[in-house]
Amino acid sequence: MAVDEPPAEDDRDPEHTPETPGTESVQQTETAPAARRVDWSRLVDYGVLPGLALVLALAAGLLKGLDSSARDAADTRVESVQVARDAATAMLSYQPDTVDQDLGAAGDRLTGGFRDSFARFTRDVIIPRAKQQRVSAKAQVSAAGSVSATADRAVVVLFVDQIVTVGEAAPTKTPSRYRVTLDQVGGRWLISAFDPI
């Protein structure tokens, strides 16, 4: 009698292999691709934290730039107001014996067409009158404020009291307001317009 031997392991047809309990799940596990598990700690360490650090660094740089430009604008306002005060005092103050030097020095604080018109007006009107009639003037800025200021231009409003004495007469005090425009020329603030308001 012939005994049927079970087929060799290699000769078995995988589709017709008799299943034993638990075999089916083993075969499915072996053939199905393994699902990737997300490692959240690595994602946070290498993705989120560096991105957050970059955003914070950019925000800090932006805020520093804004703060720096705000400080620069504030410095420009303060500086331009002081220059306008000093220049107005120089332009509106003179003595009959030194009027040429007084107003000549004031002209060094001016620029552009305004400098030329100031030089003509002082040469043709103020200097001759001051010498002939013994006119002296003293200006004092009582208040000043910045209207606008950029890196190369500023506008300032001045409230000026000018005391004028003609010969032996009693002094007269005249309050005035001026809108002063200053331009940055060669690293200096110079007056380019001086308009009464």
Tab-separated table of N, CA and C in Angstrom, residues 90-95 98-110 118-119 122-123 127:
chain	number	residue	atom	x	y	z
A	90	ALA	N	19.281	134.311	15.750
A	90	ALA	CA	20.393	134.967	15.045
A	90	ALA	C	19.896	135.877	13.924
A	91	MET	N	18.868	135.451	13.197
A	91	MET	CA	18.356	136.240	12.072
A	91	MET	C	17.664	137.523	12.521
A	92	LEU	N	17.053	137.487	13.690
A	92	LEU	CA	16.229	138.610	14.134
A	92	LEU	C	16.887	139.441	15.232
A	93	SER	N	18.158	139.197	15.514
A	93	SER	CA	18.871	139.947	16.556
A	93	SER	C	20.114	140.599	15.964
A	94	TYR	N	20.293	141.897	16.251
A	94	TYR	CA	21.480	142.613	15.757
A	94	TYR	C	21.629	143.927	16.518
A	95	GLN	N	22.830	144.448	16.459
A	95	GLN	CA	23.166	145.743	17.055
A	95	GLN	C	23.629	146.671	15.936
A	98	THR	N	27.394	146.273	14.975
A	98	THR	CA	27.859	144.954	14.507
A	98	THR	C	26.843	144.273	13.583
A	99	VAL	N	25.940	145.048	13.014
A	99	VAL	CA	24.862	144.469	12.210
A	99	VAL	C	25.392	143.650	11.030
A	100	ASP	N	26.484	144.108	10.392
A	100	ASP	CA	27.044	143.355	9.256
A	100	ASP	C	27.467	141.948	9.687
A	101	GLN	N	28.217	141.878	10.770
A	101	GLN	CA	28.697	140.583	11.258
A	101	GLN	C	27.539	139.729	11.806
A	102	ASP	N	26.618	140.380	12.539
A	102	ASP	CA	25.498	139.642	13.137
A	102	ASP	C	24.660	138.945	12.063
A	103	LEU	N	24.261	139.707	11.060
A	103	LEU	CA	23.397	139.134	10.029
A	103	LEU	C	24.183	138.277	9.035
A	104	GLY	N	25.469	138.569	8.864
A	104	GLY	CA	26.308	137.705	8.024
A	104	GLY	C	26.432	136.317	8.632
A	105	ALA	N	26.615	136.264	9.955
A	105	ALA	CA	26.695	134.970	10.643
A	105	ALA	C	25.355	134.238	10.571
A	106	ALA	N	24.264	134.992	10.645
A	106	ALA	CA	22.940	134.365	10.530
A	106	ALA	C	22.750	133.754	9.147
A	107	GLY	N	23.303	134.395	8.119
A	107	GLY	CA	23.190	133.878	6.756
A	107	GLY	C	23.857	132.527	6.574
A	108	ASP	N	24.838	132.220	7.415
A	108	ASP	CA	25.506	130.913	7.334
A	108	ASP	C	24.601	129.763	7.784
A	109	ARG	N	23.467	130.091	8.395
A	109	ARG	CA	22.527	129.066	8.865
A	109	ARG	C	21.400	128.821	7.857
A	110	LEU	N	21.506	129.471	6.686
A	110	LEU	CA	20.448	129.414	5.677
A	110	LEU	C	20.939	128.699	4.429
A	118	PHE	N	17.464	136.563	1.825
A	118	PHE	CA	17.807	137.129	3.130
A	118	PHE	C	19.020	138.050	3.001
A	119	ALA	N	20.021	137.622	2.250
A	119	ALA	CA	21.229	138.446	2.066
A	119	ALA	C	20.880	139.762	1.367
A	122	THR	N	18.742	142.028	3.875
A	122	THR	CA	19.551	142.617	4.948
A	122	THR	C	20.519	143.659	4.397
A	123	ARG	N	21.101	143.371	3.228
A	123	ARG	CA	22.054	144.316	2.630
A	123	ARG	C	21.353	145.605	2.193
A	127	ILE	N	20.521	146.530	7.152
A	127	ILE	CA	21.830	147.071	7.549
A	127	ILE	C	21.877	148.594	7.412
